[in-house]
Short mmCIF file of C-alpha atoms in Angstrom, two decimals:
data_model
loop_
_atom_site.label_atom_id
_atom_site.label_comp_id
_atom_site.label_asym_id
_atom_site.label_seq_id
_atom_site.Cartn_x
_atom_site.Cartn_y
_atom_site.Cartn_z
CA UNK A 1 0.00 0.00 0.00
CA UNK A 2 2.84 2.38 0.85
CA UNK A 3 4.49 1.79 -2.53
CA UNK A 4 1.19 2.38 -4.36
CA UNK A 5 0.52 5.65 -2.53
CA UNK A 6 4.12 6.67 -3.19
CA UNK A 7 3.65 6.05 -6.90
CA UNK A 8 0.34 7.95 -7.01
CA UNK A 9 1.95 10.91 -5.25
CA UNK A 10 4.84 10.81 -7.70
CA UNK A 11 2.52 10.81 -10.71
CA UNK A 12 0.44 13.61 -9.23
CA UNK A 13 3.59 15.65 -8.57
CA UNK A 14 4.17 16.13 -12.29
CA UNK A 15 0.92 18.10 -12.58
CA UNK A 16 1.90 20.58 -9.87
CA UNK A 17 3.66 23.94 -9.92
CA UNK A 18 7.51 23.90 -9.80
CA UNK A 19 7.60 24.82 -6.10
CA UNK A 20 5.02 22.19 -5.27
CA UNK A 21 7.09 19.61 -7.12
CA UNK A 22 10.21 20.51 -5.14
CA UNK A 23 8.39 20.23 -1.81
CA UNK A 24 6.69 17.00 -2.80
CA UNK A 25 10.00 15.58 -4.09
CA UNK A 26 11.57 15.98 -0.64
CA UNK A 27 8.59 14.21 0.92
CA UNK A 28 8.78 11.42 -1.59
CA UNK A 29 12.50 10.88 -1.01
CA UNK A 30 11.69 10.24 2.62
CA UNK A 31 8.84 7.94 1.67
CA UNK A 32 11.12 6.00 -0.65
CA UNK A 33 12.94 4.60 2.34
CA UNK A 34 9.85 2.63 3.30
CA UNK A 35 8.65 1.83 -0.23
CA UNK A 36 8.24 -1.72 -1.48
CA UNK A 37 11.08 -3.75 -2.97
CA UNK A 38 12.57 -2.88 -6.37
CA UNK A 39 10.96 -5.95 -7.91
CA UNK A 40 7.52 -4.89 -6.71
CA UNK A 41 8.08 -1.34 -7.93
CA UNK A 42 9.04 -2.67 -11.37
CA UNK A 43 5.86 -4.74 -11.46
CA UNK A 44 3.84 -1.69 -10.54
CA UNK A 45 5.55 0.36 -13.24
CA UNK A 46 4.72 -2.37 -15.77
CA UNK A 47 1.02 -2.40 -14.90
CA UNK A 48 0.89 1.40 -15.01
CA UNK A 49 2.61 1.44 -18.40
CA UNK A 50 0.02 -1.07 -19.60
CA UNK A 51 -2.84 1.14 -18.36
CA UNK A 52 -1.40 4.23 -20.04
CA UNK A 53 -0.88 2.36 -23.31
CA UNK A 54 -4.52 1.24 -23.22
CA UNK A 55 -5.57 4.80 -22.45
CA UNK A 56 -3.61 6.02 -25.46
CA UNK A 57 -5.48 3.54 -27.66
CA UNK A 58 -8.78 4.86 -26.31
CA UNK A 59 -7.69 8.42 -27.12
CA UNK A 60 -6.69 7.40 -30.66
CA UNK A 61 -10.10 5.81 -31.20
CA UNK A 62 -11.89 8.82 -29.74
CA UNK A 63 -10.08 11.10 -32.21
CA UNK A 64 -10.99 8.77 -35.06
CA UNK A 65 -14.68 8.61 -34.11
CA UNK A 66 -14.78 12.38 -33.73
CA UNK A 67 -13.34 12.79 -37.23
CA UNK A 68 -16.21 10.62 -38.54
CA UNK A 69 -18.91 12.42 -36.57
CA UNK A 70 -20.74 13.86 -39.58
CA UNK A 71 -21.19 10.50 -41.32
CA UNK A 72 -22.02 8.92 -37.94
CA UNK A 73 -24.76 11.49 -37.39
CA UNK A 74 -26.27 10.63 -40.77
CA UNK A 75 -26.19 6.94 -39.87
CA UNK A 76 -27.88 7.59 -36.54
CA UNK A 77 -30.85 9.12 -38.32
CA UNK A 78 -31.55 5.95 -40.29
CA UNK A 79 -34.48 3.75 -39.25
CA UNK A 80 -32.22 0.73 -38.70
CA UNK A 81 -29.79 2.47 -36.35
CA UNK A 82 -29.36 1.08 -32.82
CA UNK A 83 -30.21 3.72 -30.24
CA UNK A 84 -27.78 4.39 -27.41
CA UNK A 85 -28.87 3.41 -23.92
CA UNK A 86 -29.38 6.30 -21.50
CA UNK A 87 -27.68 5.65 -18.16
CA UNK A 88 -30.56 7.30 -16.33
CA UNK A 89 -33.31 5.75 -18.41
CA UNK A 90 -35.89 3.17 -17.45
CA UNK A 91 -35.19 0.54 -20.11
CA UNK A 92 -32.10 -1.67 -20.05
CA UNK A 93 -32.80 -4.50 -22.50
CA UNK A 94 -31.46 -7.98 -21.98
CA UNK A 95 -30.90 -8.11 -25.73
CA UNK A 96 -28.15 -5.53 -25.22
CA UNK A 97 -26.53 -7.66 -22.51
CA UNK A 98 -27.97 -5.93 -19.43
CA UNK A 99 -28.36 -8.31 -16.50
CA UNK A 100 -27.62 -8.47 -12.80
CA UNK A 101 -23.98 -9.28 -12.14
CA UNK A 102 -21.49 -9.00 -9.31
CA UNK A 103 -18.66 -8.25 -11.72
CA UNK A 104 -18.87 -4.47 -11.46
CA UNK A 105 -20.10 -3.59 -8.00
CA UNK A 106 -22.63 -4.99 -5.56
CA UNK A 107 -25.78 -3.56 -4.00
CA UNK A 108 -28.49 -6.05 -2.91
CA UNK A 109 -31.01 -3.22 -2.55
CA UNK A 110 -30.94 -2.57 -6.31
CA UNK A 111 -31.63 -5.99 -7.84
CA UNK A 112 -33.44 -7.69 -4.99
CA UNK A 113 -32.63 -10.80 -2.99
CA UNK A 114 -32.13 -12.90 -6.11
CA UNK A 115 -28.93 -11.02 -6.99
CA UNK A 116 -26.55 -9.02 -4.84
CA UNK A 117 -24.95 -7.37 -7.83
CA UNK A 118 -26.02 -4.55 -10.15
CA UNK A 119 -27.41 -4.27 -13.68
CA UNK A 120 -24.47 -4.08 -16.07
CA UNK A 121 -23.73 -4.89 -19.72
CA UNK A 122 -20.46 -5.98 -21.28
CA UNK A 123 -22.08 -5.66 -24.72
CA UNK A 124 -23.14 -2.01 -24.51
CA UNK A 125 -22.04 1.35 -23.19
CA UNK A 126 -24.39 4.00 -21.82
CA UNK A 127 -24.77 7.73 -22.36
CA UNK A 128 -25.32 10.33 -19.71
CA UNK A 129 -26.07 14.05 -20.15
CA UNK A 130 -25.81 16.94 -17.68
CA UNK A 131 -29.04 18.42 -16.41
CA UNK A 132 -30.15 21.32 -18.60
CA UNK A 133 -28.06 20.40 -21.64
CA UNK A 134 -29.74 21.04 -25.00
CA UNK A 135 -30.03 17.57 -26.54
CA UNK A 136 -30.88 19.14 -29.91
CA UNK A 137 -27.39 20.68 -30.04
CA UNK A 138 -25.59 19.44 -33.15
CA UNK A 139 -22.25 18.84 -31.45
CA UNK A 140 -23.87 16.83 -28.67
CA UNK A 141 -25.86 14.72 -31.13
CA UNK A 142 -22.73 14.11 -33.18
CA UNK A 143 -20.92 12.94 -30.02
CA UNK A 144 -23.78 10.63 -29.07
CA UNK A 145 -23.71 9.01 -32.52
CA UNK A 146 -19.99 8.95 -33.25
CA UNK A 147 -18.93 7.74 -29.80
CA UNK A 148 -20.81 4.49 -30.41
CA UNK A 149 -17.72 3.72 -32.47
CA UNK A 150 -15.80 3.37 -29.19
CA UNK A 151 -17.59 0.11 -28.36
CA UNK A 152 -15.22 -2.32 -30.10
CA UNK A 153 -12.17 -0.67 -28.50
CA UNK A 154 -13.86 -0.65 -25.07
CA UNK A 155 -14.56 -4.37 -25.33
CA UNK A 156 -11.11 -5.24 -26.69
CA UNK A 157 -9.33 -3.49 -23.80
CA UNK A 158 -11.49 -5.31 -21.26
CA UNK A 159 -10.99 -8.71 -22.92
CA UNK A 160 -7.22 -8.23 -23.07
CA UNK A 161 -7.06 -7.45 -19.37
CA UNK A 162 -5.33 -4.13 -20.03
CA UNK A 163 -8.34 -2.41 -18.45
CA UNK A 164 -10.38 -4.11 -15.72
CA UNK A 165 -12.64 -1.27 -14.52
CA UNK A 166 -14.60 1.55 -16.12
CA UNK A 167 -13.67 3.12 -19.47
CA UNK A 168 -15.25 6.33 -20.73
CA UNK A 169 -15.08 9.31 -23.01
CA UNK A 170 -16.32 12.67 -21.75
CA UNK A 171 -17.41 15.35 -24.20
CA UNK A 172 -16.89 19.12 -24.00
CA UNK A 173 -20.67 19.46 -23.50
CA UNK A 174 -20.36 17.59 -20.20
CA UNK A 175 -21.89 14.42 -21.67
CA UNK A 176 -20.22 11.06 -21.22
CA UNK A 177 -20.23 7.53 -22.66
CA UNK A 178 -19.37 4.83 -20.10
CA UNK A 179 -18.41 1.16 -20.51
CA UNK A 180 -19.39 -1.37 -19.25
CA UNK A 181 -22.97 -0.14 -19.48
CA UNK A 182 -24.03 0.78 -15.94
CA UNK A 183 -27.77 1.12 -15.42
CA UNK A 184 -28.96 3.81 -13.06
CA UNK A 185 -32.67 3.24 -12.82
CA UNK A 186 -34.73 6.39 -12.42
CA UNK A 187 -37.96 6.61 -10.48
CA UNK A 188 -38.51 10.33 -10.54
CA UNK A 189 -35.86 12.94 -11.30
CA UNK A 190 -34.30 13.02 -7.82
CA UNK A 191 -33.07 9.42 -7.83
CA UNK A 192 -30.56 9.99 -10.63
CA UNK A 193 -28.42 12.97 -9.68
CA UNK A 194 -26.82 15.45 -12.04
CA UNK A 195 -23.51 14.49 -13.62
CA UNK A 196 -21.33 16.81 -15.69
CA UNK A 197 -18.16 15.21 -17.03
CA UNK A 198 -16.40 18.60 -17.27
CA UNK A 199 -16.56 18.99 -13.51
CA UNK A 200 -15.14 15.59 -12.61
CA UNK A 201 -11.57 15.43 -11.21
CA UNK A 202 -10.29 13.23 -14.05
CA UNK A 203 -11.61 15.58 -16.75
CA UNK A 204 -10.21 18.65 -15.03
CA UNK A 205 -6.82 17.01 -14.41
CA UNK A 206 -6.43 16.12 -18.08
CA UNK A 207 -7.85 19.24 -19.67
CA UNK A 208 -6.46 22.17 -17.72
CA UNK A 209 -3.23 23.52 -16.30
CA UNK A 210 -2.65 26.05 -13.49
CA UNK A 211 -4.84 29.14 -13.87
CA UNK A 212 -6.07 32.27 -12.13
CA UNK A 213 -9.84 32.73 -12.24
CA UNK A 214 -11.87 35.73 -11.09
CA UNK A 215 -15.64 35.42 -11.21
CA UNK A 216 -17.39 38.80 -11.42
CA UNK A 217 -21.03 38.31 -10.51
CA UNK A 218 -23.93 40.75 -10.85
CA UNK A 219 -25.94 40.88 -7.61
CA UNK A 220 -28.12 43.87 -8.50
CA UNK A 221 -31.82 43.87 -7.66
CA UNK A 222 -32.89 42.54 -11.07
CA UNK A 223 -31.06 39.28 -10.36
CA UNK A 224 -33.97 38.47 -8.05
CA UNK A 225 -36.27 38.09 -11.09
CA UNK A 226 -37.60 34.67 -12.08
CA UNK A 227 -35.33 32.47 -14.17
CA UNK A 228 -38.30 30.69 -15.74
CA UNK A 229 -37.84 27.45 -13.80
CA UNK A 230 -39.32 28.42 -10.45
CA UNK A 231 -36.07 29.90 -9.18
CA UNK A 232 -34.40 33.27 -9.66
CA UNK A 233 -31.56 34.43 -11.87
CA UNK A 234 -29.55 34.79 -8.68
CA UNK A 235 -30.12 31.17 -7.70
CA UNK A 236 -29.21 29.78 -11.14
CA UNK A 237 -26.12 32.03 -11.29
CA UNK A 238 -25.16 30.96 -7.77
CA UNK A 239 -25.31 27.31 -8.84
CA UNK A 240 -23.12 28.02 -11.87
CA UNK A 241 -20.55 29.88 -9.77
CA UNK A 242 -20.46 27.03 -7.26
CA UNK A 243 -19.99 24.50 -10.08
CA UNK A 244 -17.05 26.48 -11.48
CA UNK A 245 -15.54 26.77 -8.00
CA UNK A 246 -15.85 23.00 -7.58
CA UNK A 247 -14.06 22.48 -10.91
CA UNK A 248 -10.87 24.16 -9.71
CA UNK A 249 -7.81 22.32 -8.44
CA UNK A 250 -5.16 23.17 -5.87
CA UNK A 251 -2.96 24.38 -8.73
CA UNK A 252 -5.40 27.24 -9.36
CA UNK A 253 -6.07 30.56 -7.67
CA UNK A 254 -9.51 32.11 -7.40
CA UNK A 255 -11.52 35.11 -6.31
CA UNK A 256 -15.21 36.02 -6.50
CA UNK A 257 -16.26 39.65 -6.96
CA UNK A 258 -19.86 40.71 -6.35
CA UNK A 259 -21.07 43.93 -7.92
CA UNK A 260 -24.17 46.09 -8.12
CA UNK A 261 -23.70 49.87 -7.85
CA UNK A 262 -20.58 48.99 -5.82
CA UNK A 263 -18.25 45.98 -5.68
CA UNK A 264 -16.66 43.75 -3.06
CA UNK A 265 -14.72 40.51 -2.82
CA UNK A 266 -17.05 37.78 -1.59
CA UNK A 267 -14.85 36.87 1.39
CA UNK A 268 -13.20 40.29 1.79
CA UNK A 269 -9.90 38.98 0.41
CA UNK A 270 -7.34 41.37 -1.06
CA UNK A 271 -5.59 38.76 -3.23
CA UNK A 272 -6.51 35.66 -5.19
CA UNK A 273 -6.63 32.55 -3.02
CA UNK A 274 -5.18 29.12 -3.64
CA UNK A 275 -8.13 26.89 -4.57
CA UNK A 276 -7.63 24.31 -1.84
CA UNK A 277 -10.66 22.23 -0.82
CA UNK A 278 -11.01 24.37 2.32
CA UNK A 279 -10.89 27.61 0.31
CA UNK A 280 -13.43 26.37 -2.22
CA UNK A 281 -15.73 25.23 0.59
CA UNK A 282 -15.48 28.68 2.18
CA UNK A 283 -16.43 30.42 -1.08
CA UNK A 284 -19.32 28.01 -1.66
CA UNK A 285 -20.65 28.67 1.85
CA UNK A 286 -20.33 32.44 1.34
CA UNK A 287 -22.18 32.27 -2.01
CA UNK A 288 -25.18 30.72 -0.26
CA UNK A 289 -25.68 33.96 1.69
CA UNK A 290 -25.63 36.29 -1.34
CA UNK A 291 -28.84 38.15 -2.19
CA UNK A 292 -29.86 40.52 -5.01
CA UNK A 293 -30.06 44.25 -4.31
CA UNK A 294 -29.05 47.63 -5.74
CA UNK A 295 -28.24 49.06 -9.17
CA UNK A 296 -25.78 47.96 -11.86
CA UNK A 297 -22.30 49.30 -12.59
CA UNK A 298 -20.05 47.14 -14.76
CA UNK A 299 -17.15 49.47 -14.04
CA UNK A 300 -17.10 48.76 -10.31
CA UNK A 301 -16.96 45.01 -10.93
CA UNK A 302 -14.07 45.19 -13.37
CA UNK A 303 -12.15 47.65 -11.20
CA UNK A 304 -12.31 45.30 -8.24
CA UNK A 305 -11.35 42.27 -10.33
CA UNK A 306 -8.24 43.90 -11.76
CA UNK A 307 -7.23 45.29 -8.36
CA UNK A 308 -7.18 41.70 -7.10
CA UNK A 309 -5.22 40.46 -10.12
CA UNK A 310 -2.62 43.22 -9.81
CA UNK A 311 -2.17 42.57 -6.09
CA UNK A 312 -1.67 38.84 -6.74
CA UNK A 313 1.03 39.09 -9.39
CA UNK A 314 4.12 37.01 -8.76
CA UNK A 315 2.36 34.68 -6.33
CA UNK A 316 1.06 32.04 -8.73
CA UNK A 317 2.16 30.03 -11.74
CA UNK A 318 1.71 33.04 -14.05
CA UNK A 319 -0.10 30.86 -16.58
CA UNK A 320 -3.65 31.38 -17.83
CA UNK A 321 -5.76 34.17 -16.34
CA UNK A 322 -9.52 34.29 -16.90
CA UNK A 323 -12.23 36.71 -15.81
CA UNK A 324 -15.81 35.42 -16.01
CA UNK A 325 -18.35 38.27 -15.99
CA UNK A 326 -22.04 37.46 -15.47
CA UNK A 327 -24.76 40.12 -15.62
CA UNK A 328 -28.48 40.40 -16.24
CA UNK A 329 -28.60 44.19 -16.22
CA UNK A 330 -27.98 47.37 -18.13
CA UNK A 331 -25.27 49.73 -16.96
CA UNK A 332 -25.08 53.47 -17.33
CA UNK A 333 -21.28 53.27 -17.58
CA UNK A 334 -20.06 54.33 -21.01
CA UNK A 335 -18.43 51.54 -23.00
CA UNK A 336 -15.46 53.77 -23.85
CA UNK A 337 -14.85 54.38 -20.14
CA UNK A 338 -15.07 50.68 -19.31
CA UNK A 339 -12.77 49.72 -22.18
CA UNK A 340 -10.26 52.41 -21.31
CA UNK A 341 -9.99 51.30 -17.68
CA UNK A 342 -9.73 47.64 -18.63
CA UNK A 343 -6.97 48.40 -21.17
CA UNK A 344 -5.00 50.36 -18.58
CA UNK A 345 -5.40 47.53 -16.05
CA UNK A 346 -4.39 44.86 -18.57
CA UNK A 347 -1.20 46.81 -19.29
CA UNK A 348 -0.22 46.53 -15.62
CA UNK A 349 -0.54 42.74 -15.61
CA UNK A 350 2.30 40.37 -16.44
CA UNK A 351 -0.22 38.14 -18.22
CA UNK A 352 -3.28 39.63 -19.87
CA UNK A 353 -6.59 38.34 -18.58
CA UNK A 354 -8.97 36.72 -21.06
CA UNK A 355 -12.48 38.01 -20.36
CA UNK A 356 -15.58 35.87 -20.88
CA UNK A 357 -18.90 37.72 -20.59
CA UNK A 358 -22.44 36.39 -20.22
CA UNK A 359 -25.69 38.33 -20.60
CA UNK A 360 -28.45 36.64 -18.63
CA UNK A 361 -32.14 37.03 -19.45
CA UNK A 362 -34.02 39.02 -22.07
CA UNK A 363 -33.45 42.41 -20.41
CA UNK A 364 -29.68 42.17 -20.16
CA UNK A 365 -27.28 44.43 -22.01
CA UNK A 366 -25.71 42.46 -24.87
CA UNK A 367 -23.73 45.07 -26.80
CA UNK A 368 -21.34 46.12 -24.01
CA UNK A 369 -20.55 42.63 -22.67
CA UNK A 370 -19.96 41.40 -26.21
CA UNK A 371 -17.62 44.29 -27.03
CA UNK A 372 -15.70 43.77 -23.77
CA UNK A 373 -15.17 40.06 -24.49
CA UNK A 374 -14.08 40.68 -28.08
CA UNK A 375 -11.58 43.34 -27.05
CA UNK A 376 -10.03 41.01 -24.48
CA UNK A 377 -9.57 37.76 -26.44
CA UNK A 378 -12.59 36.13 -24.83
CA UNK A 379 -16.09 35.04 -25.79
CA UNK A 380 -19.59 36.36 -25.11
CA UNK A 381 -22.78 34.37 -24.84
CA UNK A 382 -26.42 35.08 -24.12
CA UNK A 383 -28.06 32.91 -21.46
CA UNK A 384 -31.84 32.76 -21.81
CA UNK A 385 -34.12 32.44 -18.79
CA UNK A 386 -34.43 28.82 -17.72
CA UNK A 387 -31.06 27.79 -19.21
CA UNK A 388 -28.34 26.53 -16.88
CA UNK A 389 -25.52 29.11 -17.21
CA UNK A 390 -22.89 26.37 -17.00
CA UNK A 391 -24.10 24.85 -20.26
CA UNK A 392 -23.29 28.11 -22.09
CA UNK A 393 -19.70 28.33 -20.85
CA UNK A 394 -18.08 26.03 -23.40
CA UNK A 395 -15.71 28.81 -24.47
CA UNK A 396 -14.30 29.04 -20.95
CA UNK A 397 -13.75 25.28 -20.76
CA UNK A 398 -12.03 25.37 -24.15
CA UNK A 399 -9.77 28.16 -22.93
CA UNK A 400 -8.60 26.37 -19.79
CA UNK A 401 -7.72 23.35 -21.93
CA UNK A 402 -5.23 25.38 -23.98
CA UNK A 403 -1.57 24.46 -23.63
CA UNK A 404 -2.08 21.01 -22.08
CA UNK A 405 0.29 18.30 -23.29
CA UNK A 406 -2.05 15.71 -24.77
CA UNK A 407 0.61 12.99 -24.76
CA UNK A 408 0.88 12.82 -20.96
CA UNK A 409 -1.61 10.82 -18.91
CA UNK A 410 -2.89 12.62 -15.84
CA UNK A 411 -3.71 10.60 -12.71
CA UNK A 412 -6.17 11.61 -10.02
CA UNK A 413 -5.93 11.20 -6.29
CA UNK A 414 -7.61 8.18 -4.67
CA UNK A 415 -11.42 8.39 -4.44
CA UNK A 416 -14.42 6.14 -3.80
CA UNK A 417 -16.11 4.80 -6.95
CA UNK A 418 -19.72 5.98 -7.22
CA UNK A 419 -20.61 2.73 -9.06
CA UNK A 420 -19.49 0.28 -6.38
CA UNK A 421 -15.93 -0.80 -7.21
CA UNK A 422 -14.38 0.67 -4.08
CA UNK A 423 -11.36 2.97 -3.91
CA UNK A 424 -9.68 3.78 -7.19
CA UNK A 425 -7.65 6.26 -9.22
CA UNK A 426 -8.28 7.45 -12.76
CA UNK A 427 -5.89 8.00 -15.66
CA UNK A 428 -7.08 10.47 -18.29
CA UNK A 429 -5.98 12.01 -21.61
CA UNK A 430 -7.46 15.00 -23.44
CA UNK A 431 -8.67 14.55 -27.02
CA UNK A 432 -8.24 17.40 -29.50
CA UNK A 433 -9.51 18.31 -32.94
CA UNK A 434 -6.71 19.98 -34.91
CA UNK A 435 -8.73 20.80 -38.02
CA UNK A 436 -7.29 23.82 -39.82
CA UNK A 437 -4.26 23.86 -37.54
CA UNK A 438 -6.27 25.13 -34.56
CA UNK A 439 -6.33 22.71 -31.62
CA UNK A 440 -9.74 22.51 -29.95
CA UNK A 441 -10.64 20.32 -27.00
CA UNK A 442 -13.18 17.67 -27.97
CA UNK A 443 -13.24 15.81 -24.68
CA UNK A 444 -11.29 13.52 -22.38
CA UNK A 445 -10.91 9.74 -22.27
CA UNK A 446 -10.46 8.01 -18.93
CA UNK A 447 -9.97 4.62 -17.39
CA UNK A 448 -10.21 3.64 -13.75
CA UNK A 449 -7.76 1.47 -11.83
CA UNK A 450 -8.89 0.02 -8.52
CA UNK A 451 -6.64 0.22 -5.52
CA UNK A 452 -7.19 -3.51 -5.06
CA UNK A 453 -5.52 -4.12 -8.43
CA UNK A 454 -2.62 -1.78 -7.73
CA UNK A 455 -2.02 -3.13 -4.24
CA UNK A 456 -1.24 -6.58 -5.64
CA UNK A 457 2.10 -5.04 -6.59
#
């Protein structure tokens, strides 16, 4: 067990900042004294190399299926096409291999006394979509159809023994295809919780490097208006902010600025904070107390954001810097004034901030947020009432994927499998489309390795 944890720490060290690597290296040198024998370490290295080779084959197949997505989409529309199985559906046909088995997790409460296992299929994979995603979106439909082409590779890796746990490909929309097919029966919406692949540790580890993120959130009185789903714009925005906070890693730094006619840092911080689990939890708790009130001044929000960025220079990895600006209002601040102040602030930064802007609801200003994003290398989007803001932030997720070395597998920390296989780690690789010479993140492939398998070495 010690040697396995040592190896996991070593792998994880290569995703950290230089200083973190140095500190962790000293710790690992001490741990090496109590590590397993050289023979055992070599065996562990061999099994890890085998997992990473299998992962590379999955990534190659994912790129190939993505390249064929247009023809796959045409094939999906034919009357003879096999439909994909929805992981949260209510129909898991035996003809597709779904039956109760102990091979991939056990839970007697699910299948009844006749079987202590769970409904699984070695002949089919399943699809799962985030709550609120637009299933009519062309990219998502193309992923659903083309990723069926992963099935033969999924099965081959399992048969060969190279992979013995879950295999999957997550899409930039947050959707995911998982093998073996794992049924999650749904009896009402609440029994099958939301799942967004982009927010999972394995996806984040593979698709992003160290970054500074400042969320600038409109909390003016109009944010208390209905969002069309029974909640308010403030509540839906709060959920999106919390989701983004939860997507950050300890390599990142973060701040949240609230603005109406004035602006303040959510936790009264004067610098960006390292996104440790404790820090993220503190921001999430503070967001739950935010309420809508006051007027709208874009200028105050941007001033506060850049003050924080300037004060934090030299403290982080000096990599990617992103500002996410969410508003539902109209400001009286002149666009020329806003642009002038932002330009002056950008000039004082070592690394320019990329600004993503989002106009929420039908009454929101669109012209100014769009102009601000375009002038600062970012993207603008309009978020209609009733639409989950997170589903409209694909540009941000594409941005944080920039500069990642797609040839290096990223390994997560140990966690408990939600599907019943116990403690495990995940290896993941990003998948890119390089059409026209521009590399765009398509998604991430992953495979799980149980601690039980690793501990045999």
